[in-house]
Coordinates of C-alpha atoms in Angstrom, one line a residue:
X1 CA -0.5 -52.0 12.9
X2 CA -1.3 -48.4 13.9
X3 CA -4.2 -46.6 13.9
X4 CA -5.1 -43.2 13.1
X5 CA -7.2 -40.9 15.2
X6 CA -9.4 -38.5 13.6
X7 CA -8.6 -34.9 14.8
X8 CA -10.9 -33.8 17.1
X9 CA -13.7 -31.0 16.3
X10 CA -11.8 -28.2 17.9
X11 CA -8.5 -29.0 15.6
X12 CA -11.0 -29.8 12.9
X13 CA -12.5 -26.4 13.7
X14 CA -9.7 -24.2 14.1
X15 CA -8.0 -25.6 10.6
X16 CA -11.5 -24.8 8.9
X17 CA -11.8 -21.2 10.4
X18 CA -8.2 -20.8 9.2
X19 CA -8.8 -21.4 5.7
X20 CA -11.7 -19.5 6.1
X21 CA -9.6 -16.5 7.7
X22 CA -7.4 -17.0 4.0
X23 CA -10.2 -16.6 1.9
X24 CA -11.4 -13.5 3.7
X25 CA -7.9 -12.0 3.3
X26 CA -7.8 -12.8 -0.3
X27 CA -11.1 -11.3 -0.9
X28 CA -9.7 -8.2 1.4
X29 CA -7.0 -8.0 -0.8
X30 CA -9.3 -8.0 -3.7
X31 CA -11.2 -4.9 -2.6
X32 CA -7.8 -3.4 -1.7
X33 CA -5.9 -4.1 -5.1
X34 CA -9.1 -2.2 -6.9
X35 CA -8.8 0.5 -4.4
X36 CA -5.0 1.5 -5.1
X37 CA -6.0 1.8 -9.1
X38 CA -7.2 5.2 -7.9
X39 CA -5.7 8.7 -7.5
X40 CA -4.4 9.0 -4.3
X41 CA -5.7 11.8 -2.1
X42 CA -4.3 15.0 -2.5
X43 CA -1.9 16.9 0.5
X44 CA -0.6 14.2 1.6
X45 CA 2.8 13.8 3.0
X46 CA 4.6 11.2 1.2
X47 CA 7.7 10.5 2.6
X48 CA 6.0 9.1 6.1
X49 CA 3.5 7.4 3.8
X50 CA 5.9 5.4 1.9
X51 CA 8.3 5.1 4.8
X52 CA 5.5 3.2 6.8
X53 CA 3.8 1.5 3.7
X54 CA 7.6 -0.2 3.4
X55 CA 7.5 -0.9 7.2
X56 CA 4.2 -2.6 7.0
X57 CA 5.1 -4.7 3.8
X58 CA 8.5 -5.6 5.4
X59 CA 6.8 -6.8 8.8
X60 CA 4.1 -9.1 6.6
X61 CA 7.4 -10.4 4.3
X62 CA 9.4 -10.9 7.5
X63 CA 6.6 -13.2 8.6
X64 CA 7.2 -15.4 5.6
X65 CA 11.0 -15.2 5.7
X66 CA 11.2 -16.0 9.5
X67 CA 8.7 -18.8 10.1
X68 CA 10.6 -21.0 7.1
X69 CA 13.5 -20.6 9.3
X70 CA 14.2 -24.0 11.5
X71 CA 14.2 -22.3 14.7
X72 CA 10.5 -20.2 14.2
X73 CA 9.3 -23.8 13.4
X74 CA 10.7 -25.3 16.8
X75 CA 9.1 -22.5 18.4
X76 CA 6.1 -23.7 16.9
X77 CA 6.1 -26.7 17.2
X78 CA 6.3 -26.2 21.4
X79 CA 3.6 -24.0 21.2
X80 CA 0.9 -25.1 19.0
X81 CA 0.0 -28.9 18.5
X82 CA 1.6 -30.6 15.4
X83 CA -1.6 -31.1 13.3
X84 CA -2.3 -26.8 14.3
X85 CA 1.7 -25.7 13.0
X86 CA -0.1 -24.7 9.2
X87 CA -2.8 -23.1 10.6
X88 CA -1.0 -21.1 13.2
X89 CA 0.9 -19.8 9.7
X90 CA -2.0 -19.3 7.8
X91 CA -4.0 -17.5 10.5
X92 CA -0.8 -15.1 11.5
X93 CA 0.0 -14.6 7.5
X94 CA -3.8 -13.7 7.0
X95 CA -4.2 -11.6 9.7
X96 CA -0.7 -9.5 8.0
X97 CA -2.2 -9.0 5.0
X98 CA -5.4 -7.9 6.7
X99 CA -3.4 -5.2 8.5
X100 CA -1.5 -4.6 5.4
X101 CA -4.6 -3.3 3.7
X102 CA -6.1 -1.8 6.1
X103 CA -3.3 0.6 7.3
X104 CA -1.6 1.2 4.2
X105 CA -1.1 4.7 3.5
X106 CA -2.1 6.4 0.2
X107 CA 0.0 8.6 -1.7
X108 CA -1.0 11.1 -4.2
X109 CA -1.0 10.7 -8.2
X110 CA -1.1 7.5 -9.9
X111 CA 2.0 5.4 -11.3
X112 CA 1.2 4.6 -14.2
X113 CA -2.5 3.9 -16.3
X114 CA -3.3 1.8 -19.4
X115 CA -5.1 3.0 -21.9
X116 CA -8.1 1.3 -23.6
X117 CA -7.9 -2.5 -23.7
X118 CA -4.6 -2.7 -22.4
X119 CA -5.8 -1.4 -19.0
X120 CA -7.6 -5.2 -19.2
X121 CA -4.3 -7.1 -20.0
X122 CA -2.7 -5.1 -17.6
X123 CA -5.2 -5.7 -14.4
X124 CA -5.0 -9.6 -15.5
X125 CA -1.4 -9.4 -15.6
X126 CA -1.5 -7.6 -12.2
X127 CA -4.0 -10.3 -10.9
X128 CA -2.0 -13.6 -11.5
X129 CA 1.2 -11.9 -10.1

């Protein structure tokens, strides 16, 4: 019969700090997703605004496109033990969406805004998506 090892207290650790690196970039987010219901500033060029804003949300997308791929997971999988493969994602896709908020580039005016107590419906709709 075989018998299962506990992981030790640096795997247990760096799992842990992981999940705790998610959390923090979901609570990022959060302060980032009530920041871009404002006006944008005014003056700014928006053309290399956007154009970057699309290069930084491609490069966080392309991390989730390429590490479901067979080979990114091989790659992995040499690199980081087995029991670490999920937390090398998470930390890598947290640390994105970090970046993501922190360098993304305003643009003036707003694109839409809800009126009254649809603004409500509207930020809960935006909120589960």
């Amino acid at each position: 019969m075989a018998t299962t090892r506990a992981p030790s207290f640096a795997v247990q650790a760096v799992a842990w700090l992981g999940g705790a690196a998610f959390v923090a970039a979901l609570a990022f987010y959060g302060w980032f997703f009530v920041l871009l219901g404002r006006p944008g500033p005014v003056g700014v060029a928006v053309t290399p605004a956007i154009a970057w804003n699309v290069a930084l949300f491609t490069l966080f997308a392309l991390h989730h496109s390429v590490m479901a791929r067979t080979g990114a997971k091989a790659w992995i999988a040499r690199t980081v033990p087995a029991v670490l493969e999920r937390s090398a994602y998470v930390w890598v896709a947290s640390a994105l969406l970090i970046a993501v908020c922190l360098l993304w580039q305003r643009v003036p005016g707003l694109v839409y805004r809800l009126p009254g107590a649809t603004a409500w419906l509207g930020w809960t709709a935006q909120a589960c998506g």
